[in-house]
Amino acid sequence: MPWTENENRCIAIRKIWKEGGWPCFSPDGRQLVFTGLMDQPNNRLMMLPVEGGEKPRIITPPHMNAKRPTWLLTSTQIAFNRDQSSIWTIDLATDRLEPFLPESPPEAPPYLHPCAYPNERAVVVVSFSDSANGRAGVLYKLTPGAVVPVMQLTNFPEVCAGRPGVSPDGETVVFAGNAGEFAQGANQLWVVTPNARPRRLEQAEPALAQGRAPRWSPDGKWIACTSTRPSPNPIETTPKAIWIISADGDQAYRLTDHTFDPLHVAWSPDQKRLACGGFGCGLGVLDLPERFQSNSPARRNDELREEAQP
């Protein structure tokens, strides 16, 4: 599939805070939780109204290195990475901190980049380790209290997996990955379902289908990511733009230029906005064209509520 420029001019990103990585919208769409103090030994989770205009509120303690948040099925709990090894949760109603997977044994591999399932208390994560074939990345589904609390979703070296995202029906995981080798800067988008082999989402030559940090739209029709395409030999530092790919991999649209150079993206629950962030670029928000807003369940519910008001 050839890469396709957005039919309109690139969309401007509105910067709402000076720093911020791995943004995630609250279930009501009014707040962003993200990783702050990114230049400090201990990163902190912060919350900020989507409209910006005020200083973020720090929600994790100074002794804890906290990053990569994802909102869980309940509206008060956030899962996140503690250090570079385990998944923890914080309950915003009580400030209680605890491991997400209490039954995880001491010899468990490090789990990174959690993304919550929309219909159950579970997260998909990636685990990196050293192997005879280089650095290996494998996806797992973590479900506390389940008969199988740790379910492996991919195998290395068939694919080296990176940051994952869960579809709104909970059936499919999209992730950044590479066939047989660790090469984050040159990752493409892959998808996998339970008991099936992973496959590339787009069938173009890898440099024209490069993608990082994918996130599914609430209506399941689109996947947002950051991408260096069409750079022929992308590396970790190659500037990135925000792209939206159709869920079948047949269409690709570039939304922004490479000036902001974000790494992480997130959809708003009403599917009208994207948040983005990364290292050195700050935290930003952009409004989505109508093309990418249609058929969002959250949007339909909002419209029905508005119609019902006198």
Coordinates of C-alpha atoms in Angstrom, one line a residue:
M1 CA 0.0 0.0 0.0
P2 CA 1.5 3.4 -0.9
W3 CA 1.6 6.0 1.8
T4 CA -0.9 8.8 1.4
E5 CA -0.7 12.4 2.5
N6 CA -3.7 13.9 4.3
E7 CA -5.9 15.6 1.8
N8 CA -5.9 18.8 3.8
R9 CA -3.1 20.8 5.2
C10 CA -1.4 19.5 8.3
I11 CA -3.1 20.0 11.7
A12 CA -1.6 22.2 14.3
I13 CA -0.8 20.8 17.7
R14 CA -1.8 22.9 20.7
K15 CA 0.8 22.6 23.4
I16 CA -0.7 22.4 26.9
W17 CA 2.3 21.6 29.1
K18 CA 6.1 21.9 28.7
E19 CA 6.7 18.2 29.0
G20 CA 4.8 14.9 29.0
G21 CA 5.0 11.4 27.8
W22 CA 2.5 8.5 27.3
P23 CA -0.7 10.6 27.7
C24 CA -4.0 8.9 28.5
F25 CA -7.5 10.5 28.6
S26 CA -9.7 10.0 31.7
P27 CA -12.9 8.1 31.0
D28 CA -14.9 11.4 30.9
G29 CA -12.4 12.9 28.5
R30 CA -11.7 16.0 30.7
Q31 CA -8.3 15.1 32.1
L32 CA -5.0 13.8 30.8
V33 CA -2.8 11.6 32.9
F34 CA 0.8 11.5 31.7
T35 CA 4.4 11.0 32.7
G36 CA 6.2 14.1 34.0
L37 CA 9.6 15.0 35.4
M38 CA 11.0 12.9 32.6
D39 CA 14.5 14.3 33.2
Q40 CA 14.5 13.2 36.9
P41 CA 15.6 9.8 38.3
N42 CA 12.0 9.2 39.5
N43 CA 9.4 10.1 36.9
R44 CA 5.9 11.0 38.3
L45 CA 2.4 10.6 37.0
M46 CA 0.6 13.9 36.6
M47 CA -2.9 15.0 35.7
L48 CA -3.9 18.1 33.8
P49 CA -7.2 19.3 32.3
V50 CA -7.4 18.8 28.6
E51 CA -7.9 22.5 28.1
G52 CA -4.6 23.2 29.9
G53 CA -4.2 26.6 31.5
E54 CA -3.1 25.4 34.9
K55 CA -0.2 23.5 36.6
P56 CA -0.5 19.7 36.6
R57 CA -1.3 17.8 39.8
I58 CA 1.2 15.1 40.7
I59 CA -0.5 11.9 41.7
T60 CA 2.4 9.5 42.6
P61 CA 4.8 9.8 45.5
P62 CA 8.4 11.1 45.1
H63 CA 10.0 7.8 46.1
M64 CA 8.4 5.9 43.2
N65 CA 9.5 5.9 39.6
A66 CA 6.1 5.9 37.8
K67 CA 5.5 6.1 34.1
R68 CA 3.3 4.9 31.1
P69 CA -0.2 5.2 32.6
T70 CA -3.4 3.6 31.4
W71 CA -6.9 4.0 32.9
L72 CA -8.4 0.8 34.0
L73 CA -12.0 -0.4 33.6
T74 CA -13.0 1.4 36.8
S75 CA -13.0 5.2 36.6
T76 CA -10.8 5.7 39.6
Q77 CA -7.8 3.3 39.0
I78 CA -4.8 3.8 36.8
A79 CA -2.2 1.1 36.0
F80 CA 1.3 2.2 35.3
N81 CA 4.9 1.0 35.2
R82 CA 6.8 1.1 38.5
D83 CA 10.5 1.4 37.6
Q84 CA 11.2 -0.7 34.5
S85 CA 9.9 -3.9 35.8
S86 CA 6.4 -4.2 37.1
I87 CA 2.8 -3.0 36.8
W88 CA 1.2 -1.2 39.7
T89 CA -2.1 0.7 40.2
I90 CA -3.1 3.8 42.0
D91 CA -6.7 4.4 43.1
L92 CA -7.4 8.1 42.8
A93 CA -10.3 7.9 45.3
T94 CA -8.0 6.6 48.1
D95 CA -4.4 7.1 46.9
R96 CA -3.8 3.4 47.5
L97 CA -0.9 1.9 45.6
E98 CA -0.5 -1.8 45.0
P99 CA 0.8 -4.3 42.5
F100 CA -1.6 -5.0 39.6
L101 CA -0.7 -8.7 39.6
P102 CA -0.3 -9.8 43.2
E103 CA 0.3 -13.5 42.2
S104 CA 3.3 -12.6 40.0
P105 CA 6.3 -14.7 41.1
P106 CA 9.6 -13.0 42.1
E107 CA 11.3 -14.4 38.9
A108 CA 8.6 -12.9 36.6
P109 CA 10.0 -11.0 33.6
P110 CA 9.8 -7.2 33.5
Y111 CA 6.5 -6.0 32.2
L112 CA 6.3 -2.6 30.3
H113 CA 3.9 -0.4 28.4
P114 CA 0.6 -1.5 29.9
C115 CA -2.6 -0.9 28.0
A116 CA -6.0 -1.6 29.6
Y117 CA -8.6 -3.9 28.1
P118 CA -11.9 -2.0 27.8
N119 CA -14.2 -4.8 29.1
E120 CA -12.3 -6.6 31.8
R121 CA -9.7 -5.9 34.5
A122 CA -6.7 -6.8 32.4
V123 CA -3.8 -5.2 30.6
V124 CA -1.6 -6.1 27.7
V125 CA 2.2 -5.5 28.3
V126 CA 5.5 -6.1 26.5
S127 CA 8.4 -7.8 28.1
F128 CA 12.0 -7.4 26.9
S129 CA 14.9 -9.8 27.5
D130 CA 18.2 -10.7 26.0
S131 CA 18.4 -13.8 23.9
A132 CA 20.7 -15.6 21.5
N133 CA 19.0 -13.7 18.7
G134 CA 19.4 -10.3 20.3
R135 CA 16.9 -8.3 22.4
A136 CA 13.6 -10.0 22.4
G137 CA 10.2 -8.4 22.9
V138 CA 7.1 -10.6 23.8
L139 CA 3.5 -9.6 24.5
Y140 CA 1.5 -10.9 27.5
K141 CA -2.0 -10.4 28.8
L142 CA -2.1 -9.9 32.5
T143 CA -5.4 -10.7 34.3
P144 CA -5.4 -10.8 38.1
G145 CA -7.4 -13.7 39.6
A146 CA -7.8 -15.5 36.3
V147 CA -7.1 -19.2 35.9
V148 CA -4.3 -18.1 33.6
P149 CA -3.2 -14.8 35.0
V150 CA -0.3 -14.4 32.5
M151 CA -1.1 -15.3 28.9
Q152 CA 1.6 -15.1 26.2
L153 CA 0.4 -13.5 23.0
T154 CA 3.5 -13.5 20.7
N155 CA 6.7 -15.3 20.2
F156 CA 10.2 -14.2 19.5
P157 CA 12.0 -14.4 17.0
E158 CA 8.9 -14.7 14.9
V159 CA 8.3 -11.0 15.8
C160 CA 10.0 -8.6 18.2
A161 CA 7.1 -6.8 19.9
G162 CA 7.0 -3.3 21.2
R163 CA 4.3 -1.0 22.8
P164 CA 0.8 -2.6 22.4
G165 CA -2.8 -1.2 22.2
V166 CA -6.1 -3.0 22.7
S167 CA -9.0 -2.8 20.3
P168 CA -12.3 -1.4 21.8
D169 CA -13.9 -4.9 21.7
G170 CA -10.9 -6.4 23.5
E171 CA -10.3 -9.0 20.8
T172 CA -7.3 -7.7 19.0
V173 CA -4.0 -6.1 20.0
V174 CA -2.1 -3.8 17.7
F175 CA 1.6 -3.3 18.5
A176 CA 4.8 -1.8 17.2
G177 CA 7.2 -4.6 16.1
N178 CA 9.7 -6.0 13.7
A179 CA 10.1 -9.4 12.1
G180 CA 12.8 -11.3 14.0
E181 CA 14.9 -8.4 15.4
F182 CA 14.8 -5.4 17.8
A183 CA 14.7 -2.2 15.8
Q184 CA 12.5 0.3 17.5
G185 CA 13.2 3.2 15.2
A186 CA 12.1 1.0 12.2
N187 CA 9.1 -0.7 13.7
Q188 CA 5.9 -1.4 11.8
L189 CA 2.3 -1.9 13.0
W190 CA 1.4 -5.5 13.7
V191 CA -1.9 -7.1 15.0
V192 CA -2.5 -10.3 16.9
T193 CA -5.5 -12.1 18.4
P194 CA -5.5 -15.0 20.9
N195 CA -4.5 -18.3 19.5
A196 CA -3.4 -16.7 16.1
R197 CA -0.1 -15.8 14.6
P198 CA 0.7 -12.0 14.5
R199 CA 0.7 -10.3 11.1
R200 CA 1.7 -6.9 9.8
L201 CA -1.2 -4.5 9.5
E202 CA 0.1 -2.7 6.4
Q203 CA 1.7 -4.6 3.5
A204 CA 3.8 -1.8 2.1
E205 CA 7.6 -1.9 2.2
P206 CA 8.7 -1.4 5.9
A207 CA 10.0 2.1 5.5
L208 CA 6.6 3.2 4.0
A209 CA 4.7 1.5 6.8
Q210 CA 6.8 2.5 9.8
G211 CA 4.8 3.0 13.0
R212 CA 5.2 3.4 16.8
A213 CA 3.0 3.6 19.9
P214 CA -0.3 2.6 18.2
R215 CA -3.7 3.3 19.8
W216 CA -7.1 2.2 18.6
S217 CA -10.0 4.7 18.0
P218 CA -13.0 4.2 20.3
D219 CA -15.2 3.1 17.3
G220 CA -12.6 0.5 16.2
K221 CA -12.2 1.9 12.7
W222 CA -8.8 3.7 13.0
I223 CA -5.4 3.3 14.6
A224 CA -3.3 6.4 15.5
C225 CA 0.4 6.2 15.7
T226 CA 3.6 8.2 15.2
S227 CA 5.6 7.5 12.2
T228 CA 8.8 8.5 10.3
R229 CA 7.4 7.5 6.9
P230 CA 8.5 8.0 4.2
S231 CA 12.1 8.2 5.6
P232 CA 13.9 5.3 3.8
N233 CA 16.2 4.4 6.7
P234 CA 14.5 5.4 10.0
I235 CA 16.3 5.3 13.3
E236 CA 15.3 6.1 16.8
T237 CA 16.0 9.9 16.4
T238 CA 14.3 10.3 13.0
P239 CA 11.6 13.0 13.4
K240 CA 8.0 11.7 13.6
A241 CA 4.6 12.9 12.5
I242 CA 1.1 11.7 13.7
W243 CA -0.6 9.3 11.3
I244 CA -4.0 7.5 11.3
I245 CA -4.3 4.1 9.7
S246 CA -7.5 2.3 8.9
A247 CA -8.1 -0.8 11.0
D248 CA -7.8 -3.0 7.9
G249 CA -4.5 -1.4 7.0
D250 CA -5.6 -0.2 3.5
Q251 CA -5.6 3.6 4.2
A252 CA -3.1 5.9 5.8
Y253 CA -3.3 9.6 6.5
R254 CA -0.7 12.0 7.8
L255 CA -2.2 14.5 10.2
T256 CA 0.8 16.6 11.3
D257 CA 4.2 17.6 10.1
H258 CA 7.4 16.5 11.9
T259 CA 7.9 19.8 13.8
F260 CA 6.4 18.7 17.1
D261 CA 8.1 15.2 16.8
P262 CA 5.9 13.3 19.3
L263 CA 6.3 9.7 20.2
H264 CA 3.1 8.8 22.0
V265 CA -0.6 9.4 21.1
A266 CA -4.0 8.9 22.7
W267 CA -7.6 9.2 21.6
S268 CA -10.2 11.1 23.5
P269 CA -13.3 9.0 24.5
D270 CA -15.5 11.1 22.2
Q271 CA -13.1 10.5 19.3
K272 CA -12.8 14.2 18.6
R273 CA -9.2 14.8 19.7
L274 CA -5.8 13.2 20.0
A275 CA -3.3 13.9 22.7
C276 CA 0.4 13.5 22.0
G277 CA 3.7 13.7 23.9
G278 CA 7.2 12.4 24.1
F279 CA 10.7 13.4 25.0
G280 CA 11.6 17.1 24.5
C281 CA 8.4 18.0 22.6
G282 CA 6.0 18.7 25.5
L283 CA 2.3 17.6 25.9
G284 CA -0.1 18.6 23.1
V285 CA -3.7 18.2 21.9
L286 CA -5.1 18.4 18.3
D287 CA -8.6 18.4 17.0
L288 CA -9.5 15.6 14.6
P289 CA -11.0 16.1 11.1
E290 CA -14.7 14.9 10.8
R291 CA -13.5 11.9 8.8
F292 CA -12.0 10.3 11.9
Q293 CA -14.8 11.2 14.3
S294 CA -17.6 9.1 12.8
N295 CA -19.3 6.1 14.5
S296 CA -17.7 6.7 17.9
P297 CA -20.0 5.2 20.6
A298 CA -19.0 8.0 23.0
R299 CA -20.0 10.6 20.4
R300 CA -23.3 8.9 19.6
N301 CA -24.1 8.8 23.4
D302 CA -23.2 12.5 23.7
E303 CA -25.5 13.4 20.8
L304 CA -28.4 11.3 22.2
R305 CA -28.0 13.1 25.6
E306 CA -28.1 16.5 23.9
E307 CA -31.2 15.6 21.9
A308 CA -32.9 14.5 25.1
Q309 CA -32.3 17.8 26.8
P310 CA -35.3 20.3 26.8

